[in-house]
Amino acid sequence: MNSKCEFFIAKLVLFMLLFVFNNVAIAQISKIKTIQEETPEQEVVAPYDSLKNICWENFRSQVGQTLYLNDDADYKKTGVYLGITTMPKFEYFALVLKNKNMRYLPDSIVYKFTVGEGQCGSAYESVVGKYYYVNRLIEDPKNSPKKSGLNYSYELIMKDTPYDTVYYDFSSLVKFFETFINTGYIEKLKQKYVGKELIINKDDASLPKIGTGKYEDIPKGTHLKCTDISIEDGNRYYILLLLHHDKYGDFYVNLTLEIGLEELDTPEIYKVRLQKEATLARKYGKVNADLIIRNQVRTGWSKAMCRESWGAPKSVNVMSGADGTTEQWVYSSSCYLYFKNGVLTTIQY
């Protein structure tokens, strides 16, 4: 065997030995975690159900929704709208703190900055009356359970020209969202009310008239038809239920403040109400029945009559003496009914 052949064989043997030892070395190395890292719990955000307008209870589930920025008469006078920026304020503040050469100029991040009647902010017409898509919710990294005020910002994309991306900051200390209205909420209200009949359920009911705003009496049993759900022009977030009657004219109910809604029933509820009124009238007489329907009570009434009107008390305190039994019905910390031998003697509220 010549020298070249011997050199080749030796080289081959050496290569094979290195390959085997390398594989053995690799096979001996393994890793294991004896303590598994805990996965932080993710907050479960309920999907938006459109049963309420945007509020503190559902602000997290507004992502993916469309908001409408309604008029505000006070802002409109100044020509300035406050609160719309080109980046979250807490992000800008953190940027200034990080960059020592950067001056703190909060007006520099105001969208379409302008000045009007002593106010600084966005040009009113550039932001109001537009639809915005809620792209994401941004949370201030400094938020913590120990802080009294938690800061957040919506990233909003305009759904019409100029299609800009803007930001709206809000805090947990402020429980309302300026003049934003969720369009899904409006649509749900329209499905519930528009084209339906509502019936006046009280003898002394009155509703504000469209055009004058003055309250006018409407007889009990009058059928009104809902024609639309609308937003009061210039009055922030007031959502109105519009009603029509061929004889009495056009009225409205403020759904935001729920003023007047208690005087209206659907036909189904009104039918049940009439049946209950008839039953109460047979048991206690028409005068007492009318008082019960109005949730009023009168001295001289029995416990059964008071329960019909006010419902069951939260608690009852019973005191017995030589002259009979006295009961104190507790409805709240300042509302009580006192009975002597089963008859109402004192009303305290």
CSV table of C-alpha atoms in Angstrom, one decimal, residues 2 51 55 109-110 114 173 191 226 248 275 282 342:
chain,number,residue,atom,x,y,z
A,2,ASN,CA,1.6,3.3,-1.0
A,51,LEU,CA,-77.6,48.0,24.3
A,55,CYS,CA,-69.8,54.6,28.3
A,109,ILE,CA,-50.0,67.3,18.7
A,110,VAL,CA,-53.5,68.9,18.4
A,114,THR,CA,-56.6,76.6,15.8
A,173,LEU,CA,-62.1,60.0,36.3
A,191,GLN,CA,-85.0,48.3,15.2
A,226,CYS,CA,-92.5,56.2,16.5
A,248,TYR,CA,-102.0,66.0,18.7
A,275,GLN,CA,-105.9,44.2,33.6
A,282,ARG,CA,-112.2,45.5,42.3
A,342,GLY,CA,-101.9,46.0,60.4
